[in-house]
Structures are given as structure tokens and as C-alpha cells.
């Protein structure tokens, strides 16, 4: 069936990068896929760059680390810098326009470079807190690694207890996934 | 617009903003220490030793020679350096784990031998950098990652009273105090006396600092200050426990 | 003790650290002693949450010296006790392990390797191989398993308790920070349901009856007066160790019979090695794969046979030649060339091993 899909997500600690990867990993696992997710971060409890490596496939995943990703998502300037090593000619590189990056600092060797206004849209239309969920939607659309439905189910599983207290949050999160998918759909 | 807050002269500006969490007590304790170093004029002689834990982030904090040691080993490293170079002002900075758990044997022995170093211990009642496990100073009922149901004194004992212990095993030449980030000026004065004790060649000085870790306490700003000002002091009372004669009445004279 | 913690086989998606906690529970571990050090902290976090529900105990000690010695104490008392550590904690652990080595105490230690030496990184490495296989001030009479998947982490943690109590040598499960933190599927089970019988523990101290009256006293020492005495003791230990080695040594290999190049790797790196060798073989290249599952004792005969027939051994590890050092000692006398792929503190990818093997295969 070919090798697994390889995803790298990176951002500042606190932006919710690990949450994105964990939710996608759970979603893929529940779908019966083979999954390996490993986080990487520094010693600081807050701040510092946070990276997540996720692989989804049909065979048991070989190793936790790999050379080049199929998709890289970078949510801050430092994250763009930190993830360049995972970009190859087959890589789709997605970054948030909030990360003020100059053209010259973007990877020059990627298959596609997509800028999406994730934080801007989250702020204007949703809530800054669901920024990472919006980004997750973008990853789902770009990789088709899980279905939108399964992503929603996984979010429900993780945050369901919060949604019970505040049902509006459920709508907000689902909307964020859809908006993220939208933004990538347009950019692609 | 870049705002540059007033920083002690002995701080290194190019490593700011520092890497501690928002609301961390280290920033305030290190500011008090920086001011004490400035006011005593010892930037050129001070050596700052830090432990492994959140204090390790201070390895490039000051414009003062600094050594990042091993967990619990800051006191012996500073002891060894002081005995080799008595003119240096050796400061051993650590957390509650570094001083009362893995480093406790070194604390006890340095105190008993009256080593002429200054030990400063940041007490935030848990192990911060490793993710919030129980510390010797964790309070009864306090939930931590290794006491998820609350610290049970029947199983894990009561919080360590470090300055009380050090005061009990040292003689009249030692300076022992417990300060708090809630009273930074008082903390600075305690630190000045502690360092003066070393400068005078009199003996061991030890300050525990009641501090905060909102990240692992999972408290907001209001709750954090309540913990620091009201909760912790019920187990860790603030004040001086032992003051050599010469350091009282604001004196620093070398005749005690 | 009542019903076990795992009543039926269950497919789980969890991290290595959580896996270890479940395995220890499943194996009937009764008490864990430990001290915080990244990246194994979550073993304690999960154990402290699960333990009270299953009547198990825990103590966070003041440091790793204490964690090791309290584990020794628990074992002497006849309980299935264990501990876990990493990096500088593993360095401290060698003192209590030396005592266990001399006194043949069945302690189980889980190690999640991180960068070294000193505090280095909290992340990952395979740099504690020398320390874990040959640490302490003795001859290294200990058993070291090197699992490479979370499933194996579960299987071998359970096995470690049995190996330790059956052969009475300190037994390590040597994993690493990647395995500790990575999340992948595995199946957890009750060992009894799979026909795995846990070797019963036995008390060294506090047996029923009064010493000197109902039974001999349990008197254990680790000191000797003369060189001659010690010599006899060590030869005795060595004989027991050699006997055990034949039964305990484990390995996995494929494609070595006709291989000119054999890739040798252990732990998590062996996964990348396996993937690389499978690809190379599909391309018709004569590359083999050899993975020691026990680093101590090494599967000597099989390793020597592979070294004897291959021209080159490509040794891939996240250390500066620690696995290679063990291999070289084991294959002394054979003419095979050692080709290093040393990446201390850094992960090794399947692509790297593939590229290097391709370069050197005739």
C-alpha cells in the first residue's frame, strides 16, 4: 500500500501543536490505521518550540523519526526555521501568516508552500483558542489522513466533557475544523 | 514599542526576556539576588552555581561567572570552589528537590561544617521542570503528579522545614532565613546579610525563598498569590531564624 | 490479591511509559520506588494513579541511590519490587545494582535512555548501553533486555520480572526517551491468560518462625576477608551467569546466510534497520539484519556465526560506539570489518541506514 503519510507540526509551546497531533493520531487509530505519534520539545515548561511527528499508514510504522515529511505545518517564525530540515521536493509546507516570515526564509525546495491566515480567521470568526483546531482541519484537508467526521469524533472524545458543560464549544470546534479545511481547499 | 524594565546591573541583558514561565518565582528571587550583588559590589567575585530543575535555566542569566552543576550537587561544587579560592563569593542556587531531597546530605554536611558559602533554595512545593511531582516541601493534601490523590502524611511524611533544620545544626556563626517573593525588598535584605556573612568569613548562610509555580500548581494569578502569601507560610513561616551578632542592627562590620 | 488489573486482552494506543506501568501491574509488581527524572516520570505518574486501585504501593524516594536501595530492600523482604530511571539517575543506580549483583538479588530496573554524559538532553539516546550492561564495580553479571516497540516494552517488562526471579541477577529493561514518549498501538493482556506463569517471589528476610529455633537465620553479606575468598565467589557467580546465558540470550535476524553486509542494531534503532534491510533485500541486495534483544548476555554463538560469514557489519546506534564495543568483544578473532553509523543522542532513520548499507555493499 506504500509508505505511511508523514506529518510534522511545529509551533510555540502553548499553541496547541501536540493537541493537534494527538487528536489526529487518536482519530487514525480509531479508524483502524497504523499510527505512530511522538512529541519533541525542550526543557522549558512554557515557551520554546514544540514539534510533533505523526505517521499514519497501513503497515506498522518503522521508526519514530524520518528524513522528509509529506506535510509540514509551522505556526510561528521559529517553527518555520526549526522544520526546514524536514522539507523535501515532495513536501507540502503550510505556515500561518501570523508567523511573520520573509519570503527568503521560507523553504525553497518544497513541492508547495501554502500560507493560511489561521489565527486571523480564528480571531475574527471563531475564537483564538480554537486556532489549533482550525490548523488541524487544514492538515486533514491537505493530507486526507483521516476523514473530517473521524476528526470530529476524536475531538468529541477528548473534549466531550467540556462540550457537555458548554455545548456552544462543540459547534465552535467543529466549525474550526471546517474553516481550516476551507482555507486549505482554497489555497490548493 | 520596546519597554525595558529596570534590571539589576549584574543581570545579563542579552539573555532577557528569560525562559522562566509566566508567573514563576525565579524571576523575582534572581532580581533580589542581582540587586544584592549590585549593592554589595561583588559582581567581579561572585560565582553563581545552579542546580538541575528550573534553576538550570539561569545558567546564562547573570553577568556573573556561573556553573550549571548536577541535580543536588550545587552545594558541594560551590564548597569545593570556595575552599580552593576563598576570595570568591560562592552562591549555591537550587530548588526544593535539589536542597532537601537528592542534595540533603550535602546541605546537612555543609551546614555542619559551617562552609563559607551562601545557599539559596527556591521552594515552590513541587518539582517544576520534570512536570510537577511531589517535593519534600509538598504540603499535606496537595495534589502532585506522584501524589495524585493528595499528599498523605501517613505515607509520605510532612513538608520539610529546611531553615529550621539548618538553624538547629549550625552554630552562632551561620545566617539562616526564610524569605518570600511576596516581599522582594525584605528578600533582598536577607540576601545581603547572607552574602555579608560569607564576605566577613564568618560562615554558612542559607535562605529558603517561598516562591510560586502557577504552571504546575495550575493556579491563576489570584490563586497563585493566595498560595504564596497565605497558604505556604502556614507551613513555611517567613523571617530570620539565625542572625550572627555582627549582622544585627544593620551592621556588616567584621568583628563577630 | 483478587482479580488481576487486566481481565481481558485489550488493544490500546498509549505511550511507552504508560505501557511500562501497565506491564508492571500485569506482572504483579507490588511496590515501585522511584525518583523524578525525565523521560521516565510518567511511569510513576501512571503507577501512582493505578496502584491504589489494585492494592499496590509506591514511594517517591529522595534520590536514585535510595530508589535502588529501597528496591533492594523490598526484594529482600520478598516483594516484587521495581524501579525506573534514566541518565544521571542510572549512574547513581549502579551502586544499589552492584549490591544486587553481588548478592544475587532479583531487582528489576526500567531505564529510559536520554542524552549523555552528565545532564545533556532529556530527550533520547542509546548512550547508556555501557553503563547498563557493565556498570558498577564488578563484572557486569546482570541481564539487559532492549525492546524496540511498545508491544515489546509490555512483553519484556513482564518477562523481566520472571527472568530476575528465576535466575536471580539484576534485570534491566533498557528502552529510551523516544519509546517512552511515542504513542503506538499494542495489545495488553493478563500473563496468566497467555499461559505465562509468574515465578513466585521468596522472602530473604522475615520468613515465618524464629531464627535459630524454627529456622536458620537469613544472613546475607556482600563483604569478604581475603582475595582467595572473593576469587571463589566471583568464579561461582560467573559459572551461574554462563549457565543462565544460554537460556536467556535472545536475538532476531533475517537475511544473514548469504549477506555480505549485515546491519546490527538494537532497541528503537532496530526498527529503522529492519525497514532498511527489507527494502534492500527487495532490491536483490545481499544485506542481512541482526538484532540482539538481550545486550547482556549477548547471543554470542549466533553473533559470531553472522560475523564469520559476512564481510562487513554495519553497526547503527544512537551512541558513539557503545553497541559496537560489545559486538567487537563478542566477535573477537573474526575478520569482519566494522562499519560505524554512530549518531550519539540523535535518532537514526531508516533512510540513513539504507543509504549507508547501499554504499558499502559489494
mmCIF file of N, CA, C and O in Angstrom, chain B residues 100 161-167 174-183 186-187 189-191 193-194 206-210 228-229 232-243:
data_model
loop_
_atom_site.group_PDB
_atom_site.id
_atom_site.type_symbol
_atom_site.label_atom_id
_atom_site.label_comp_id
_atom_site.label_asym_id
_atom_site.label_seq_id
_atom_site.Cartn_x
_atom_site.Cartn_y
_atom_site.Cartn_z
ATOM 1 N N UNK B 100 16.610 19.631 49.469
ATOM 2 C CA UNK B 100 16.049 18.826 50.552
ATOM 3 C C UNK B 100 15.884 17.355 50.227
ATOM 4 O O UNK B 100 15.597 16.550 51.099
ATOM 5 N N UNK B 161 11.070 21.167 56.851
ATOM 6 C CA UNK B 161 11.306 22.523 57.346
ATOM 7 C C UNK B 161 12.815 22.763 57.268
ATOM 8 O O UNK B 161 13.555 22.523 58.232
ATOM 9 N N UNK B 162 13.262 23.194 56.091
ATOM 10 C CA UNK B 162 14.694 23.298 55.836
ATOM 11 C C UNK B 162 15.426 24.294 56.706
ATOM 12 O O UNK B 162 16.411 23.929 57.371
ATOM 13 N N UNK B 163 15.034 25.573 56.704
ATOM 14 C CA UNK B 163 15.768 26.548 57.516
ATOM 15 C C UNK B 163 15.747 26.171 58.997
ATOM 16 O O UNK B 163 16.743 26.381 59.708
ATOM 17 N N UNK B 164 14.635 25.597 59.457
ATOM 18 C CA UNK B 164 14.585 25.181 60.865
ATOM 19 C C UNK B 164 15.638 24.115 61.131
ATOM 20 O O UNK B 164 16.323 24.135 62.160
ATOM 21 N N UNK B 165 15.754 23.172 60.194
ATOM 22 C CA UNK B 165 16.738 22.098 60.337
ATOM 23 C C UNK B 165 18.154 22.677 60.321
ATOM 24 O O UNK B 165 18.987 22.359 61.171
ATOM 25 N N UNK B 166 18.425 23.553 59.340
ATOM 26 C CA UNK B 166 19.768 24.128 59.230
ATOM 27 C C UNK B 166 20.096 24.956 60.464
ATOM 28 O O UNK B 166 21.208 24.894 60.998
ATOM 29 N N UNK B 167 19.116 25.718 60.966
ATOM 30 C CA UNK B 167 19.361 26.537 62.161
ATOM 31 C C UNK B 167 19.680 25.638 63.353
ATOM 32 O O UNK B 167 20.508 25.984 64.206
ATOM 33 N N UNK B 174 26.388 31.027 61.715
ATOM 34 C CA UNK B 174 25.604 30.877 60.486
ATOM 35 C C UNK B 174 24.482 31.899 60.424
ATOM 36 O O UNK B 174 23.996 32.376 61.449
ATOM 37 N N UNK B 175 24.069 32.222 59.159
ATOM 38 C CA UNK B 175 22.906 33.082 58.951
ATOM 39 C C UNK B 175 21.846 32.246 58.258
ATOM 40 O O UNK B 175 22.114 31.631 57.218
ATOM 41 N N UNK B 176 20.663 32.172 58.842
ATOM 42 C CA UNK B 176 19.594 31.349 58.269
ATOM 43 C C UNK B 176 18.296 32.136 58.235
ATOM 44 O O UNK B 176 17.894 32.722 59.253
ATOM 45 N N UNK B 177 17.651 32.136 57.074
ATOM 46 C CA UNK B 177 16.405 32.899 56.966
ATOM 47 C C UNK B 177 15.478 32.250 55.955
ATOM 48 O O UNK B 177 15.893 31.427 55.132
ATOM 49 N N UNK B 178 14.215 32.627 56.040
ATOM 50 C CA UNK B 178 13.257 32.244 55.013
ATOM 51 C C UNK B 178 12.592 33.510 54.513
ATOM 52 O O UNK B 178 11.972 34.236 55.305
ATOM 53 N N UNK B 179 12.770 33.785 53.225
ATOM 54 C CA UNK B 179 12.160 34.966 52.618
ATOM 55 C C UNK B 179 11.020 34.546 51.722
ATOM 56 O O UNK B 179 10.636 33.377 51.689
ATOM 57 N N UNK B 180 10.461 35.515 51.002
ATOM 58 C CA UNK B 180 9.341 35.217 50.122
ATOM 59 C C UNK B 180 9.352 36.169 48.936
ATOM 60 O O UNK B 180 9.759 37.332 49.069
ATOM 61 N N UNK B 181 8.906 35.677 47.787
ATOM 62 C CA UNK B 181 8.838 36.548 46.617
ATOM 63 C C UNK B 181 7.761 37.609 46.806
ATOM 64 O O UNK B 181 7.736 38.603 46.081
ATOM 65 N N UNK B 182 6.910 37.401 47.809
ATOM 66 C CA UNK B 182 5.862 38.390 48.070
ATOM 67 C C UNK B 182 6.433 39.632 48.746
ATOM 68 O O UNK B 182 5.774 40.675 48.774
ATOM 69 N N UNK B 183 7.650 39.518 49.299
ATOM 70 C CA UNK B 183 8.279 40.692 49.941
ATOM 71 C C UNK B 183 9.690 40.824 49.378
ATOM 72 O O UNK B 183 10.669 40.474 50.058
ATOM 73 N N UNK B 186 12.436 42.811 51.378
ATOM 74 C CA UNK B 186 12.912 42.054 52.544
ATOM 75 C C UNK B 186 13.828 40.924 52.082
ATOM 76 O O UNK B 186 14.876 40.668 52.681
ATOM 77 N N UNK B 187 13.446 40.282 51.002
ATOM 78 C CA UNK B 187 14.254 39.185 50.464
ATOM 79 C C UNK B 187 15.651 39.670 50.093
ATOM 80 O O UNK B 187 16.655 39.031 50.392
ATOM 81 N N UNK B 189 17.230 42.192 51.378
ATOM 82 C CA UNK B 189 17.983 42.465 52.616
ATOM 83 C C UNK B 189 18.506 41.171 53.224
ATOM 84 O O UNK B 189 19.643 41.104 53.702
ATOM 85 N N UNK B 190 17.673 40.128 53.220
ATOM 86 C CA UNK B 190 18.123 38.825 53.719
ATOM 87 C C UNK B 190 19.330 38.349 52.897
ATOM 88 O O UNK B 190 20.314 37.865 53.449
ATOM 89 N N UNK B 191 19.230 38.506 51.570
ATOM 90 C CA UNK B 191 20.325 38.040 50.715
ATOM 91 C C UNK B 191 21.599 38.829 50.980
ATOM 92 O O UNK B 191 22.703 38.256 50.988
ATOM 93 N N UNK B 193 22.497 40.144 53.798
ATOM 94 C CA UNK B 193 23.081 39.672 55.061
ATOM 95 C C UNK B 193 23.758 38.320 54.857
ATOM 96 O O UNK B 193 24.833 38.062 55.400
ATOM 97 N N UNK B 194 23.093 37.466 54.090
ATOM 98 C CA UNK B 194 23.647 36.134 53.832
ATOM 99 C C UNK B 194 25.010 36.244 53.138
ATOM 100 O O UNK B 194 25.990 35.621 53.536
ATOM 101 N N UNK B 206 22.149 30.493 54.636
ATOM 102 C CA UNK B 206 21.120 29.757 53.914
ATOM 103 C C UNK B 206 19.813 30.533 53.916
ATOM 104 O O UNK B 206 19.342 30.957 54.961
ATOM 105 N N UNK B 207 19.248 30.722 52.726
ATOM 106 C CA UNK B 207 17.932 31.368 52.612
ATOM 107 C C UNK B 207 17.013 30.477 51.800
ATOM 108 O O UNK B 207 17.340 30.109 50.670
ATOM 109 N N UNK B 208 15.872 30.142 52.389
ATOM 110 C CA UNK B 208 14.827 29.494 51.595
ATOM 111 C C UNK B 208 13.904 30.604 51.115
ATOM 112 O O UNK B 208 13.616 31.540 51.861
ATOM 113 N N UNK B 209 13.471 30.504 49.869
ATOM 114 C CA UNK B 209 12.578 31.531 49.321
ATOM 115 C C UNK B 209 11.224 30.903 49.027
ATOM 116 O O UNK B 209 11.130 29.996 48.192
ATOM 117 N N UNK B 210 10.185 31.349 49.710
ATOM 118 C CA UNK B 210 8.827 30.890 49.390
ATOM 119 C C UNK B 210 8.482 31.457 48.021
ATOM 120 O O UNK B 210 8.527 32.663 47.809
ATOM 121 N N UNK B 228 0.989 31.857 47.754
ATOM 122 C CA UNK B 228 2.281 32.388 48.203
ATOM 123 C C UNK B 228 2.140 33.157 49.507
ATOM 124 O O UNK B 228 2.942 33.006 50.434
ATOM 125 N N UNK B 229 1.121 33.977 49.633
ATOM 126 C CA UNK B 229 1.003 34.860 50.782
ATOM 127 C C UNK B 229 0.293 34.232 51.960
ATOM 128 O O UNK B 229 0.575 34.576 53.101
ATOM 129 N N UNK B 232 1.264 28.845 51.751
ATOM 130 C CA UNK B 232 2.606 28.341 52.045
ATOM 131 C C UNK B 232 3.144 28.793 53.395
ATOM 132 O O UNK B 232 3.713 27.993 54.141
ATOM 133 N N UNK B 233 2.990 30.065 53.760
ATOM 134 C CA UNK B 233 3.544 30.494 55.047
ATOM 135 C C UNK B 233 2.972 29.770 56.273
ATOM 136 O O UNK B 233 3.579 29.840 57.351
ATOM 137 N N UNK B 234 1.842 29.059 56.122
ATOM 138 C CA UNK B 234 1.366 28.318 57.300
ATOM 139 C C UNK B 234 2.306 27.143 57.583
ATOM 140 O O UNK B 234 2.439 26.692 58.706
ATOM 141 N N UNK B 235 2.951 26.624 56.544
ATOM 142 C CA UNK B 235 3.949 25.562 56.735
ATOM 143 C C UNK B 235 5.359 26.133 56.755
ATOM 144 O O UNK B 235 6.264 25.549 57.366
ATOM 145 N N UNK B 236 5.559 27.220 56.048
ATOM 146 C CA UNK B 236 6.898 27.784 55.883
ATOM 147 C C UNK B 236 6.882 29.240 56.339
ATOM 148 O O UNK B 236 6.771 30.155 55.509
ATOM 149 N N UNK B 237 6.969 29.485 57.652
ATOM 150 C CA UNK B 237 6.871 30.872 58.141
ATOM 151 C C UNK B 237 8.069 31.699 57.700
ATOM 152 O O UNK B 237 9.220 31.227 57.718
ATOM 153 N N UNK B 238 7.775 32.949 57.324
ATOM 154 C CA UNK B 238 8.803 33.841 56.795
ATOM 155 C C UNK B 238 9.491 34.587 57.924
ATOM 156 O O UNK B 238 8.847 35.000 58.882
ATOM 157 N N UNK B 239 10.795 34.742 57.815
ATOM 158 C CA UNK B 239 11.529 35.508 58.825
ATOM 159 C C UNK B 239 12.943 35.010 58.961
ATOM 160 O O UNK B 239 13.360 34.059 58.300
ATOM 161 N N UNK B 240 13.715 35.673 59.817
ATOM 162 C CA UNK B 240 15.096 35.241 60.051
ATOM 163 C C UNK B 240 15.109 34.262 61.211
ATOM 164 O O UNK B 240 14.463 34.486 62.229
ATOM 165 N N UNK B 241 15.849 33.151 61.060
ATOM 166 C CA UNK B 241 15.892 32.148 62.118
ATOM 167 C C UNK B 241 17.179 32.216 62.922
ATOM 168 O O UNK B 241 17.228 31.781 64.062
ATOM 169 N N UNK B 242 18.222 32.694 62.254
ATOM 170 C CA UNK B 242 19.501 32.764 62.973
ATOM 171 C C UNK B 242 20.294 33.921 62.387
ATOM 172 O O UNK B 242 20.532 33.959 61.186
ATOM 173 N N UNK B 243 20.681 34.874 63.241
ATOM 174 C CA UNK B 243 21.434 36.036 62.762
ATOM 175 C C UNK B 243 22.647 36.252 63.656
ATOM 176 O O UNK B 243 22.494 36.515 64.841
#
